[in-house]
CSV table of C-alpha atoms and ligand atoms in Angstrom, one decimal:
chain,number,residue,atom,x,y,z
A,29,MET,CA,-97.3,-163.9,-4.6
A,30,LYS,CA,-99.4,-161.4,-2.8
A,31,ASP,CA,-103.2,-161.8,-2.7
A,32,ASN,CA,-104.9,-158.4,-2.4
A,33,ARG,CA,-108.2,-160.1,-1.6
A,34,ILE,CA,-106.8,-161.6,1.6
A,35,CYS,CA,-105.4,-158.1,2.6
A,36,GLY,CA,-108.9,-156.7,2.2
A,37,ILE,CA,-110.5,-159.4,4.3
A,38,VAL,CA,-107.7,-159.1,7.0
A,39,ARG,CA,-108.1,-155.3,7.2
A,40,ASP,CA,-111.9,-155.7,7.5
A,41,LEU,CA,-111.3,-158.1,10.4
A,42,LEU,CA,-108.5,-156.2,12.1
A,43,PRO,CA,-110.7,-154.1,14.5
A,44,LEU,CA,-112.5,-157.3,15.6
A,45,TYR,CA,-109.1,-159.1,15.9
A,46,ILE,CA,-107.7,-156.3,18.2
A,47,ASP,CA,-110.8,-156.4,20.4
A,48,GLY,CA,-110.3,-160.1,20.7
A,49,VAL,CA,-113.7,-161.2,19.4
A,50,CYS,CA,-112.6,-163.1,16.3
A,51,SER,CA,-113.1,-166.8,16.0
A,52,GLU,CA,-110.0,-169.1,16.4
A,53,PRO,CA,-109.7,-169.9,12.7
A,54,SER,CA,-109.9,-166.2,11.8
A,55,ASN,CA,-107.3,-165.4,14.4
A,56,LYS,CA,-105.0,-167.9,12.9
A,57,LEU,CA,-105.6,-166.7,9.4
A,58,ILE,CA,-104.9,-163.1,10.4
A,59,GLU,CA,-101.8,-163.9,12.4
A,60,LYS,CA,-100.4,-165.9,9.6
A,61,HIS,CA,-101.1,-163.1,7.1
A,62,LEU,CA,-99.5,-160.5,9.4
A,63,THR,CA,-96.2,-162.5,9.4
A,64,GLU,CA,-96.2,-162.3,5.6
A,65,CYS,CA,-97.6,-158.9,4.9
A,66,GLY,CA,-95.8,-155.8,6.1
A,67,GLU,CA,-98.5,-153.4,5.0
A,68,CYS,CA,-101.3,-155.1,7.0
A,69,LEU,CA,-99.0,-155.4,10.0
A,70,LYS,CA,-98.4,-151.6,9.9
A,71,ILE,CA,-102.2,-151.1,9.8
A,72,LYS,CA,-102.7,-153.5,12.7
A,73,GLU,CA,-100.1,-151.6,14.8
A,74,LEU,CA,-101.6,-148.3,14.0
A,75,LEU,CA,-105.1,-149.6,14.9
A,76,SER,CA,-104.0,-151.2,18.2
A,77,ASP,CA,-102.1,-148.1,19.1
A,78,LYS,CA,-105.3,-146.1,18.9
A,79,THR,CA,-107.9,-148.3,20.3
A,80,ILE,CA,-111.2,-146.9,21.2
A,81,GLU,CA,-110.4,-146.7,24.9
A,82,LYS,CA,-107.3,-144.7,24.2
A,83,THR,CA,-109.1,-142.4,21.9
A,84,VAL,CA,-111.8,-141.8,24.6
A,85,LYS,CA,-109.2,-141.3,27.3
A,86,ASP,CA,-107.2,-138.9,25.2
A,87,GLU,CA,-110.4,-137.0,24.4
A,88,LYS,CA,-111.4,-136.9,28.1
A,89,GLU,CA,-108.0,-135.7,29.2
A,90,GLY,CA,-108.0,-133.1,26.6
A,91,VAL,CA,-111.4,-131.8,27.7
A,92,LEU,CA,-110.4,-131.8,31.3
A,93,SER,CA,-107.2,-129.9,30.8
A,94,ARG,CA,-109.0,-127.4,28.5
A,95,HIS,CA,-111.6,-126.9,31.3
A,96,ALA,CA,-108.9,-126.4,33.9
A,97,ALA,CA,-107.1,-123.9,31.7
A,98,LYS,CA,-110.3,-122.1,31.2
A,99,GLU,CA,-111.0,-122.0,34.9
A,100,ARG,CA,-107.5,-120.8,35.6
A,101,SER,CA,-107.7,-117.9,33.2
A,102,ALA,CA,-111.2,-117.0,34.6
A,103,ALA,CA,-109.6,-116.9,38.1
A,104,TRP,CA,-106.8,-114.7,36.8
A,105,LYS,CA,-109.3,-112.3,35.3
A,106,ALA,CA,-111.4,-112.1,38.5
A,107,GLY,CA,-108.2,-111.6,40.5
A,108,ALA,CA,-107.0,-108.8,38.2
A,109,VAL,CA,-110.4,-107.1,38.4
A,110,ILE,CA,-110.5,-107.3,42.2
A,111,ALA,CA,-106.9,-106.1,42.4
A,112,GLY,CA,-107.8,-103.2,40.2
A,113,ILE,CA,-110.8,-102.2,42.3
A,114,LEU,CA,-108.6,-102.4,45.4
A,115,LEU,CA,-106.3,-99.8,43.8
A,116,ILE,CA,-109.0,-97.2,43.6
A,117,PRO,CA,-108.9,-96.1,47.3
A,118,ILE,CA,-105.1,-96.1,47.2
A,119,ILE,CA,-105.1,-93.7,44.2
A,120,ILE,CA,-107.7,-91.4,45.9
A,121,VAL,CA,-105.7,-91.2,49.1
A,122,ALA,CA,-102.5,-90.7,47.1
A,123,ILE,CA,-104.1,-87.7,45.3
A,124,VAL,CA,-105.4,-86.3,48.6
A,125,THR,CA,-101.9,-86.8,50.2
A,126,ALA,CA,-100.2,-85.1,47.3
A,127,SER,CA,-102.6,-82.1,47.6
A,128,GLY,CA,-101.5,-81.8,51.2
A,129,HIS,CA,-104.8,-82.8,52.8
A,130,ALA,CA,-103.6,-86.1,54.4
A,131,SER,CA,-100.4,-87.4,55.8
A,132,ALA,CA,-98.2,-89.9,54.1
A,133,GLY,CA,-98.9,-92.3,57.0
A,134,THR,CA,-102.6,-92.6,56.0
A,135,LEU,CA,-101.5,-93.6,52.5
A,136,LEU,CA,-99.1,-96.3,53.8
A,137,VAL,CA,-101.7,-97.7,56.2
A,138,LEU,CA,-104.2,-97.8,53.4
A,139,ILE,CA,-101.8,-99.6,51.0
A,140,ALA,CA,-101.0,-102.1,53.7
A,141,SER,CA,-104.7,-102.6,54.4
A,142,MET,CA,-105.5,-103.2,50.8
A,143,GLY,CA,-102.7,-105.7,50.8
A,144,LEU,CA,-104.4,-107.5,53.6
A,145,VAL,CA,-107.7,-107.5,51.7
A,146,ALA,CA,-105.9,-108.7,48.5
A,147,ALA,CA,-104.2,-111.5,50.5
A,148,ILE,CA,-107.6,-112.8,51.5
A,149,THR,CA,-109.5,-112.2,48.2
A,150,VAL,CA,-107.1,-112.1,45.2
A,151,LEU,CA,-104.4,-114.4,46.3
A,152,PRO,CA,-106.5,-117.5,46.7
A,153,LEU,CA,-108.0,-116.9,43.2
A,154,MET,CA,-104.7,-116.6,41.5
A,155,THR,CA,-102.7,-119.4,43.2
A,156,LYS,CA,-103.0,-123.0,42.5
A,157,LYS,CA,-100.9,-124.6,45.2
A,158,ASN,CA,-100.9,-124.0,49.0
A,159,ARG,CA,-103.6,-121.4,48.8
A,160,PHE,CA,-104.4,-121.4,52.5
A,161,ALA,CA,-100.8,-121.2,53.6
A,162,LYS,CA,-100.0,-118.4,51.2
A,163,ALA,CA,-103.2,-116.4,52.2
A,164,VAL,CA,-102.3,-116.7,55.9
A,165,LEU,CA,-98.6,-115.8,55.2
A,166,PHE,CA,-99.4,-112.7,53.1
A,167,SER,CA,-102.2,-111.6,55.5
A,168,THR,CA,-99.8,-111.8,58.4
A,169,ALA,CA,-97.2,-109.8,56.5
A,170,ALA,CA,-99.9,-107.1,55.5
A,171,LEU,CA,-101.1,-107.0,59.1
A,172,LEU,CA,-97.6,-106.5,60.4
A,173,LEU,CA,-97.1,-103.7,57.8
A,174,ILE,CA,-100.3,-102.0,59.0
A,175,GLU,CA,-99.2,-102.2,62.6
A,176,LEU,CA,-95.7,-100.9,61.7
A,177,PHE,CA,-97.2,-97.8,59.9
A,178,VAL,CA,-99.8,-97.2,62.7
A,179,CYS,CA,-97.0,-97.4,65.3
A,180,LEU,CA,-94.7,-95.1,63.3
A,181,PHE,CA,-97.3,-92.4,62.5
A,182,PHE,CA,-100.2,-92.5,64.8
A,183,SER,CA,-99.7,-94.2,68.2
A,184,GLY,CA,-97.1,-94.3,70.9
A,185,ASP,CA,-97.0,-98.1,71.0
A,186,SER,CA,-93.8,-99.8,70.0
A,187,PHE,CA,-94.0,-102.1,67.1
A,188,PRO,CA,-92.6,-105.3,68.7
A,189,GLU,CA,-95.2,-104.9,71.5
A,190,VAL,CA,-98.0,-105.2,68.9
A,191,ALA,CA,-96.3,-107.4,66.2
A,192,VAL,CA,-95.1,-110.3,68.4
A,193,PRO,CA,-98.6,-111.1,69.9
A,194,THR,CA,-100.0,-110.8,66.4
A,195,VAL,CA,-97.7,-113.5,65.1
A,196,PHE,CA,-98.3,-115.6,68.2
A,197,GLY,CA,-102.1,-115.4,67.8
A,198,ILE,CA,-102.1,-116.2,64.1
A,199,SER,CA,-99.7,-119.1,64.6
A,200,VAL,CA,-101.8,-120.6,67.3
A,201,ALA,CA,-104.9,-120.4,65.2
A,202,PHE,CA,-103.6,-121.3,61.7
A,203,LEU,CA,-100.3,-123.1,61.9
A,204,PRO,CA,-101.8,-126.5,62.7
A,205,PHE,CA,-104.0,-126.4,59.6
A,206,ILE,CA,-101.1,-125.2,57.4
A,207,MET,CA,-98.8,-127.9,58.8
A,208,ARG,CA,-101.3,-130.6,58.2
A,209,LYS,CA,-101.3,-130.0,54.5
A,210,ALA,CA,-97.6,-129.1,54.2
A,211,ASP,CA,-95.1,-131.4,52.5
A,212,LEU,CA,-92.0,-131.1,54.6
A,213,PRO,CA,-88.6,-132.5,53.6
A,214,GLU,CA,-87.6,-135.8,54.9
A,215,PRO,CA,-86.1,-135.1,58.4
A,216,PHE,CA,-89.1,-132.9,59.3
A,217,SER,CA,-92.0,-134.8,57.7
A,218,ASP,CA,-92.9,-136.7,60.9
A,219,LYS,CA,-92.2,-133.8,63.2
A,220,LYS,CA,-95.1,-131.5,62.4
A,221,THR,CA,-96.5,-131.4,65.9
A,222,LEU,CA,-93.1,-130.8,67.4
A,223,ILE,CA,-92.5,-127.9,65.0
A,224,VAL,CA,-95.8,-126.3,65.8
A,225,LEU,CA,-95.3,-126.7,69.5
A,226,ALA,CA,-91.8,-125.3,69.4
A,227,TRP,CA,-92.8,-122.4,67.3
A,228,ASP,CA,-95.8,-121.5,69.5
A,229,THR,CA,-93.7,-121.9,72.6
A,230,ILE,CA,-91.1,-119.4,71.3
A,231,TRP,CA,-93.7,-116.8,70.3
A,232,LEU,CA,-95.5,-117.2,73.7
A,233,TYR,CA,-92.3,-116.4,75.5
A,234,LEU,CA,-91.5,-113.5,73.2
A,235,THR,CA,-95.1,-112.2,73.7
A,236,VAL,CA,-94.7,-112.3,77.5
A,237,ILE,CA,-91.2,-110.7,77.4
A,238,VAL,CA,-92.0,-108.0,74.9
A,239,SER,CA,-95.2,-107.0,76.7
A,240,LEU,CA,-93.4,-106.7,80.0
A,241,TRP,CA,-90.2,-105.2,78.6
A,242,GLY,CA,-89.2,-102.0,80.3
A,243,LYS,CA,-91.2,-102.8,83.4
A,244,SER,CA,-89.6,-104.3,86.5
A,245,THR,CA,-87.3,-107.3,86.2
A,246,TYR,CA,-89.3,-109.1,88.9
A,247,LEU,CA,-92.4,-108.8,86.7
A,248,ILE,CA,-90.6,-110.3,83.7
A,249,ALA,CA,-89.2,-113.1,85.9
A,250,ASP,CA,-92.8,-113.7,87.1
A,251,GLY,CA,-94.2,-113.7,83.6
A,252,VAL,CA,-91.6,-116.1,82.4
A,253,GLY,CA,-92.2,-118.4,85.4
A,254,VAL,CA,-96.0,-118.5,84.8
A,255,THR,CA,-95.4,-119.1,81.1
A,256,THR,CA,-93.1,-122.0,81.8
A,257,VAL,CA,-95.7,-123.7,84.0
A,258,CYS,CA,-98.3,-123.2,81.3
A,259,VAL,CA,-95.9,-124.6,78.6
A,260,ILE,CA,-95.0,-127.7,80.6
A,261,LEU,CA,-98.5,-129.3,80.2
A,262,PRO,CA,-98.6,-129.3,76.3
A,263,TRP,CA,-95.0,-130.5,76.2
A,264,ALA,CA,-95.6,-133.2,78.7
A,265,ILE,CA,-98.7,-134.4,76.8
A,266,TYR,CA,-96.7,-134.3,73.6
A,267,ALA,CA,-93.9,-136.4,75.2
A,268,ALA,CA,-96.5,-138.9,76.4
A,269,THR,CA,-98.0,-139.3,73.0
A,270,ARG,CA,-94.6,-139.8,71.5
A,271,ILE,CA,-93.5,-142.8,73.6
A,272,LYS,CA,-93.3,-145.3,70.9
A,273,ALA,CA,-92.5,-148.4,73.0
A,274,ALA,CA,-94.7,-151.3,71.8
A,275,ALA,CA,-95.6,-152.0,75.4
A,276,LEU,CA,-97.9,-148.9,75.4
A,277,CYS,CA,-101.4,-149.5,74.3
A,278,LYS,CA,-103.9,-146.6,74.0
A,279,CYS,CA,-105.1,-147.2,77.5
A,280,VAL,CA,-101.7,-146.8,79.1
A,281,ARG,CA,-101.0,-143.8,76.9
A,282,ALA,CA,-104.3,-142.1,78.1
A,283,GLY,CA,-103.4,-143.0,81.7
A,284,ILE,CA,-100.0,-141.3,81.3
A,285,ILE,CA,-101.6,-138.1,79.9
A,286,VAL,CA,-104.2,-138.0,82.7
A,287,LEU,CA,-101.4,-138.5,85.2
A,288,VAL,CA,-99.2,-135.8,83.7
A,289,SER,CA,-102.2,-133.3,83.6
A,290,GLY,CA,-102.9,-134.0,87.3
A,291,LEU,CA,-99.3,-133.6,88.3
A,292,TRP,CA,-99.2,-130.4,86.3
A,293,VAL,CA,-102.1,-128.9,88.3
A,294,LEU,CA,-100.2,-129.9,91.4
A,295,LEU,CA,-97.1,-128.1,90.2
A,296,ALA,CA,-99.0,-125.1,88.9
A,297,GLU,CA,-100.9,-124.6,92.1
A,298,TYR,CA,-98.4,-126.0,94.5
A,299,GLN,CA,-99.1,-123.7,97.4
A,300,ALA,CA,-102.8,-124.1,97.1
A,301,PHE,CA,-102.3,-127.9,97.1
A,302,VAL,CA,-100.2,-127.7,100.3
A,303,ASP,CA,-102.7,-125.3,102.0
A,304,GLY,CA,-105.6,-127.5,100.9
A,305,VAL,CA,-104.0,-130.6,102.4
A,306,PHE,CA,-103.2,-129.0,105.7
A,307,ARG,CA,-106.6,-127.2,106.1
A,308,TRP,CA,-108.6,-130.1,104.7
A,309,THR,CA,-110.4,-130.7,108.0
A,310,ASN,CA,-111.0,-127.0,108.9
A,311,ASN,CA,-113.9,-126.3,106.6
A,312,SER,CA,-111.5,-125.0,103.9
A,313,ALA,CA,-113.1,-123.3,100.9
A,314,LEU,CA,-114.3,-125.5,98.1
A,315,ASN,CA,-111.8,-124.2,95.6
A,316,GLU,CA,-109.0,-124.9,98.0
A,317,LYS,CA,-110.2,-128.5,98.2
A,318,LEU,CA,-110.3,-128.6,94.4
A,319,TYR,CA,-106.6,-128.0,94.1
A,320,VAL,CA,-106.1,-131.2,96.2
A,321,LEU,CA,-108.9,-133.2,94.6
A,322,ILE,CA,-108.0,-132.6,90.9
A,323,PRO,CA,-104.4,-133.9,91.2
A,324,ALA,CA,-105.5,-136.8,93.5
A,325,LEU,CA,-108.3,-137.9,91.1
A,326,ALA,CA,-106.0,-137.5,88.1
A,327,VAL,CA,-103.4,-139.7,89.8
A,328,ILE,CA,-106.0,-142.3,90.7
A,329,ALA,CA,-107.7,-142.2,87.2
A,330,GLY,CA,-104.3,-142.3,85.5
A,331,ALA,CA,-103.1,-145.3,87.6
A,332,VAL,CA,-106.4,-147.2,86.9
A,333,LEU,CA,-106.0,-146.6,83.2
A,334,ILE,CA,-102.4,-147.7,83.2
A,335,VAL,CA,-103.1,-150.8,85.3
A,336,THR,CA,-106.1,-151.7,83.1
A,337,GLY,CA,-103.9,-151.4,80.0
A,338,VAL,CA,-101.1,-153.5,81.4
A,339,VAL,CA,-103.5,-156.3,82.6
A,340,ARG,CA,-105.4,-156.3,79.4
A,341,ARG,CA,-102.3,-156.7,77.4
A,342,ARG,CA,-101.0,-159.5,79.6
A,343,ASN,CA,-104.4,-161.4,79.2
A,344,ARG,CA,-104.2,-161.0,75.5
A,345,LYS,CA,-100.7,-162.5,75.5
A,346,ASN,CA,-101.7,-165.6,77.5
B,13,LIG,ZN1,-102.0,-157.9,3.6
């Protein structure tokens, strides 16, 4: 026989029961009743499903997502307004061009320039993910377009001569920041430095070759030679930092980098080094002596660091 009075009492107590603040006898009474009464059990499940915390959490998430949505739509509106304003000069020049008072080249350069401004102002407003990378990418594309139109219509320069150094300069300045945030797929995820270094190296060579193109072959060979010497240092330092052997502590690693840098100076200024050594005693000029001193000091400092690292490690083991 069902007793409605117990149902009433149990339902009154259920919120306290769910919060775990009921006394032991009440708990027992409630649990016993819940096994017998399906209606109260249903109410209990409903209540525990929507406890206060959950309600608060739901409410909070709702508010946050509404806020984010509002911000997003505000950004879209701002972006649309800026994009619209950017169109005004393009329309004006288009009209002037159509009336025969300006060349089509001017219009194209202007469109590309507005694209550049848009890449910096509108794009970051309208995108949610990878804003920085996208802004740099689109700015670069717009810049290359401007250069293309200027080269085509106004100047005698060839496009590659202008475009390649542009890509190189932008890469050197921005690629490390883009890569730091980038989520690369598995085989590349731990090779960000390598990718940046390889990319910059390729564009440096291209810059040298493109800017010397059409001049004497000797000049190109010289340029490539000098570039190679310059490129060896960052690659050697990169290689030194990548030696993963457990035997290498920070001290030894620093020693190797100093050593590599010193040997690089020797290699880069090989002739000056030889001259400096042979003319050391004859009052040779200070800068000639520097080409000897820098590699020598680097070798000594590098060796000291490496030995210190090795000794320290051995002591720690004993
Ligand atoms: Zn009941």
